[in-house]
Amino acid sequence: MLIFNDFFAILFPIMSTRCFTMLKPGVLNRRLVGEVISRLERKGLKLVGIKLMNISQELASNHYAEHAGKAFYDELVDYITSGPVVAMVWQGDECVSLVRKVVGATNPIDAMPGTIRGDFVSHTSHNVIHASDSSESAEREINLFFKPEEIIDWEDQAAIWY
């Protein structure tokens, strides 16, 4: 006999994907870590990896390799290596798209109020959060920052409510 969760999963299969996010030094300096994490959790996303870390120049260069040579590249690398960051892996249905909606547009002028960037960013150069922009980027970024054993895919009993 099927229990409700099993029946629900058959009718509405969840295609769980992952997204990498990084809270930049400004979030820690402004004491906003809990607020940002809370917004992502309230959206129904599941935190499966988290670490507080200092990023080396090498890791920063690898992470932002697609921006090498652009006018803002050096400033970007300098900012994320200027203090600790919180690296996270989130999991959920359409995770990258959901995270991007909660985070808001990269340009603070375009970021809607109610989004993380819309509420906490006034200058692009001091953006408070990085979020993967595609499933491919998410996989690459997760592998840069996390070992497989550092990601814990725990059973989420609340998933049927989102």
mmCIF file of N, CA, C and O in Angstrom, residues 117-158:
data_model
loop_
_atom_site.group_PDB
_atom_site.id
_atom_site.type_symbol
_atom_site.label_atom_id
_atom_site.label_comp_id
_atom_site.label_asym_id
_atom_site.label_seq_id
_atom_site.Cartn_x
_atom_site.Cartn_y
_atom_site.Cartn_z
ATOM 1 N N ARG A 117 19.436 40.970 -4.036
ATOM 2 C CA ARG A 117 20.200 42.098 -4.587
ATOM 3 C C ARG A 117 19.380 43.389 -4.573
ATOM 4 O O ARG A 117 19.924 44.466 -4.364
ATOM 5 N N GLY A 118 18.082 43.283 -4.798
ATOM 6 C CA GLY A 118 17.228 44.465 -4.776
ATOM 7 C C GLY A 118 17.173 45.124 -3.415
ATOM 8 O O GLY A 118 17.022 46.336 -3.302
ATOM 9 N N ASP A 119 17.306 44.317 -2.375
ATOM 10 C CA ASP A 119 17.227 44.843 -1.011
ATOM 11 C C ASP A 119 18.583 45.211 -0.402
ATOM 12 O O ASP A 119 18.639 46.066 0.486
ATOM 13 N N PHE A 120 19.673 44.572 -0.852
ATOM 14 C CA PHE A 120 20.945 44.746 -0.163
ATOM 15 C C PHE A 120 22.104 45.252 -1.014
ATOM 16 O O PHE A 120 23.205 45.399 -0.502
ATOM 17 N N VAL A 121 21.885 45.510 -2.308
ATOM 18 C CA VAL A 121 22.991 45.922 -3.170
ATOM 19 C C VAL A 121 22.690 47.284 -3.785
ATOM 20 O O VAL A 121 21.599 47.502 -4.302
ATOM 21 N N SER A 122 23.673 48.183 -3.729
ATOM 22 C CA SER A 122 23.511 49.463 -4.409
ATOM 23 C C SER A 122 24.591 49.679 -5.471
ATOM 24 O O SER A 122 24.451 50.548 -6.315
ATOM 25 N N HIS A 123 25.664 48.878 -5.435
ATOM 26 C CA HIS A 123 26.742 48.985 -6.419
ATOM 27 C C HIS A 123 27.124 47.590 -6.909
ATOM 28 O O HIS A 123 27.407 46.707 -6.101
ATOM 29 N N THR A 124 27.157 47.412 -8.213
ATOM 30 C CA THR A 124 27.499 46.112 -8.799
ATOM 31 C C THR A 124 28.842 45.611 -8.298
ATOM 32 O O THR A 124 29.018 44.418 -8.066
ATOM 33 N N SER A 125 29.790 46.493 -8.108
ATOM 34 C CA SER A 125 31.133 46.079 -7.688
ATOM 35 C C SER A 125 31.153 45.473 -6.287
ATOM 36 O O SER A 125 32.116 44.804 -5.918
ATOM 37 N N HIS A 126 30.101 45.698 -5.505
ATOM 38 C CA HIS A 126 30.025 45.098 -4.173
ATOM 39 C C HIS A 126 28.746 44.268 -4.038
ATOM 40 O O HIS A 126 28.017 44.367 -3.054
ATOM 41 N N ASN A 127 28.533 43.459 -5.059
ATOM 42 C CA ASN A 127 27.395 42.554 -5.055
ATOM 43 C C ASN A 127 27.522 41.615 -3.850
ATOM 44 O O ASN A 127 28.632 41.215 -3.494
ATOM 45 N N VAL A 128 26.435 41.268 -3.225
ATOM 46 C CA VAL A 128 26.503 40.484 -1.991
ATOM 47 C C VAL A 128 26.471 38.982 -2.221
ATOM 48 O O VAL A 128 26.813 38.215 -1.330
ATOM 49 N N ILE A 129 26.057 38.547 -3.429
ATOM 50 C CA ILE A 129 25.875 37.117 -3.651
ATOM 51 C C ILE A 129 26.195 36.747 -5.092
ATOM 52 O O ILE A 129 25.917 37.493 -6.022
ATOM 53 N N HIS A 130 26.799 35.595 -5.245
ATOM 54 C CA HIS A 130 26.979 34.979 -6.559
ATOM 55 C C HIS A 130 26.036 33.783 -6.610
ATOM 56 O O HIS A 130 25.893 33.058 -5.633
ATOM 57 N N ALA A 131 25.401 33.573 -7.754
ATOM 58 C CA ALA A 131 24.559 32.397 -7.966
ATOM 59 C C ALA A 131 24.816 31.855 -9.359
ATOM 60 O O ALA A 131 24.931 32.625 -10.319
ATOM 61 N N SER A 132 24.928 30.554 -9.464
ATOM 62 C CA SER A 132 25.130 29.917 -10.769
ATOM 63 C C SER A 132 24.070 30.400 -11.748
ATOM 64 O O SER A 132 22.911 30.574 -11.383
ATOM 65 N N ASP A 133 24.473 30.569 -13.011
ATOM 66 C CA ASP A 133 23.528 31.043 -14.017
ATOM 67 C C ASP A 133 23.002 29.942 -14.931
ATOM 68 O O ASP A 133 22.173 30.197 -15.798
ATOM 69 N N SER A 134 23.472 28.719 -14.734
ATOM 70 C CA SER A 134 22.999 27.579 -15.520
ATOM 71 C C SER A 134 23.341 26.291 -14.773
ATOM 72 O O SER A 134 24.158 26.305 -13.849
ATOM 73 N N SER A 135 22.732 25.209 -15.187
ATOM 74 C CA SER A 135 23.038 23.907 -14.571
ATOM 75 C C SER A 135 24.496 23.531 -14.801
ATOM 76 O O SER A 135 25.142 22.955 -13.928
ATOM 77 N N GLU A 136 25.014 23.874 -15.980
ATOM 78 C CA GLU A 136 26.414 23.572 -16.292
ATOM 79 C C GLU A 136 27.352 24.372 -15.393
ATOM 80 O O GLU A 136 28.328 23.820 -14.861
ATOM 81 N N SER A 137 27.061 25.650 -15.224
ATOM 82 C CA SER A 137 27.872 26.480 -14.320
ATOM 83 C C SER A 137 27.788 25.960 -12.896
ATOM 84 O O SER A 137 28.794 25.920 -12.179
ATOM 85 N N ALA A 138 26.593 25.570 -12.479
ATOM 86 C CA ALA A 138 26.412 25.050 -11.124
ATOM 87 C C ALA A 138 27.295 23.832 -10.885
ATOM 88 O O ALA A 138 27.991 23.747 -9.865
ATOM 89 N N GLU A 139 27.302 22.913 -11.828
ATOM 90 C CA GLU A 139 28.119 21.706 -11.672
ATOM 91 C C GLU A 139 29.598 22.056 -11.594
ATOM 92 O O GLU A 139 30.323 21.553 -10.730
ATOM 93 N N ARG A 140 30.050 22.948 -12.468
ATOM 94 C CA ARG A 140 31.460 23.360 -12.468
ATOM 95 C C ARG A 140 31.822 24.050 -11.155
ATOM 96 O O ARG A 140 32.839 23.743 -10.532
ATOM 97 N N GLU A 141 30.971 24.970 -10.703
ATOM 98 C CA GLU A 141 31.260 25.727 -9.488
ATOM 99 C C GLU A 141 31.194 24.852 -8.241
ATOM 100 O O GLU A 141 32.037 24.990 -7.338
ATOM 101 N N ILE A 142 30.230 23.963 -8.180
ATOM 102 C CA ILE A 142 30.145 23.047 -7.035
ATOM 103 C C ILE A 142 31.416 22.223 -6.946
ATOM 104 O O ILE A 142 31.997 22.061 -5.863
ATOM 105 N N ASN A 143 31.897 21.730 -8.093
ATOM 106 C CA ASN A 143 33.123 20.919 -8.100
ATOM 107 C C ASN A 143 34.367 21.720 -7.745
ATOM 108 O O ASN A 143 35.335 21.159 -7.225
ATOM 109 N N LEU A 144 34.346 23.039 -8.003
ATOM 110 C CA LEU A 144 35.479 23.882 -7.615
ATOM 111 C C LEU A 144 35.552 24.065 -6.098
ATOM 112 O O LEU A 144 36.633 24.109 -5.518
ATOM 113 N N PHE A 145 34.397 24.188 -5.458
ATOM 114 C CA PHE A 145 34.347 24.570 -4.048
ATOM 115 C C PHE A 145 34.083 23.417 -3.078
ATOM 116 O O PHE A 145 34.341 23.560 -1.886
ATOM 117 N N PHE A 146 33.540 22.309 -3.568
ATOM 118 C CA PHE A 146 33.152 21.218 -2.673
ATOM 119 C C PHE A 146 33.666 19.876 -3.165
ATOM 120 O O PHE A 146 33.631 19.595 -4.362
ATOM 121 N N LYS A 147 34.103 19.054 -2.221
ATOM 122 C CA LYS A 147 34.393 17.652 -2.494
ATOM 123 C C LYS A 147 33.060 16.906 -2.424
ATOM 124 O O LYS A 147 32.160 17.330 -1.672
ATOM 125 N N PRO A 148 32.917 15.803 -3.140
ATOM 126 C CA PRO A 148 31.636 15.069 -3.113
ATOM 127 C C PRO A 148 31.163 14.714 -1.698
ATOM 128 O O PRO A 148 29.974 14.812 -1.399
ATOM 129 N N GLU A 149 32.079 14.369 -0.816
ATOM 130 C CA GLU A 149 31.697 13.979 0.548
ATOM 131 C C GLU A 149 31.252 15.173 1.402
ATOM 132 O O GLU A 149 30.723 14.984 2.506
ATOM 133 N N GLU A 150 31.442 16.389 0.925
ATOM 134 C CA GLU A 150 31.012 17.575 1.665
ATOM 135 C C GLU A 150 29.563 17.970 1.351
ATOM 136 O O GLU A 150 29.033 18.892 1.959
ATOM 137 N N ILE A 151 28.949 17.272 0.428
ATOM 138 C CA ILE A 151 27.555 17.532 0.077
ATOM 139 C C ILE A 151 26.705 16.418 0.664
ATOM 140 O O ILE A 151 26.962 15.238 0.443
ATOM 141 N N ILE A 152 25.720 16.800 1.438
ATOM 142 C CA ILE A 152 24.876 15.832 2.147
ATOM 143 C C ILE A 152 23.451 15.947 1.638
ATOM 144 O O ILE A 152 22.764 16.936 1.905
ATOM 145 N N ASP A 153 23.028 14.946 0.881
ATOM 146 C CA ASP A 153 21.671 14.933 0.326
ATOM 147 C C ASP A 153 20.755 14.230 1.326
ATOM 148 O O ASP A 153 20.529 13.037 1.246
ATOM 149 N N TRP A 154 20.241 15.001 2.269
ATOM 150 C CA TRP A 154 19.400 14.461 3.342
ATOM 151 C C TRP A 154 17.952 14.368 2.886
ATOM 152 O O TRP A 154 17.533 15.054 1.956
ATOM 153 N N GLU A 155 17.188 13.504 3.542
ATOM 154 C CA GLU A 155 15.788 13.314 3.179
ATOM 155 C C GLU A 155 14.938 14.457 3.720
ATOM 156 O O GLU A 155 14.856 14.688 4.913
ATOM 157 N N ASP A 156 14.319 15.161 2.812
ATOM 158 C CA ASP A 156 13.520 16.341 3.139
ATOM 159 C C ASP A 156 12.058 15.941 3.280
ATOM 160 O O ASP A 156 11.380 15.713 2.288
ATOM 161 N N GLN A 157 11.562 15.887 4.493
ATOM 162 C CA GLN A 157 10.171 15.506 4.742
ATOM 163 C C GLN A 157 9.193 16.621 4.404
ATOM 164 O O GLN A 157 8.002 16.381 4.256
ATOM 165 N N ALA A 158 9.682 17.849 4.266
ATOM 166 C CA ALA A 158 8.790 18.980 3.987
ATOM 167 C C ALA A 158 8.580 19.217 2.496
ATOM 168 O O ALA A 158 7.787 20.062 2.118
#
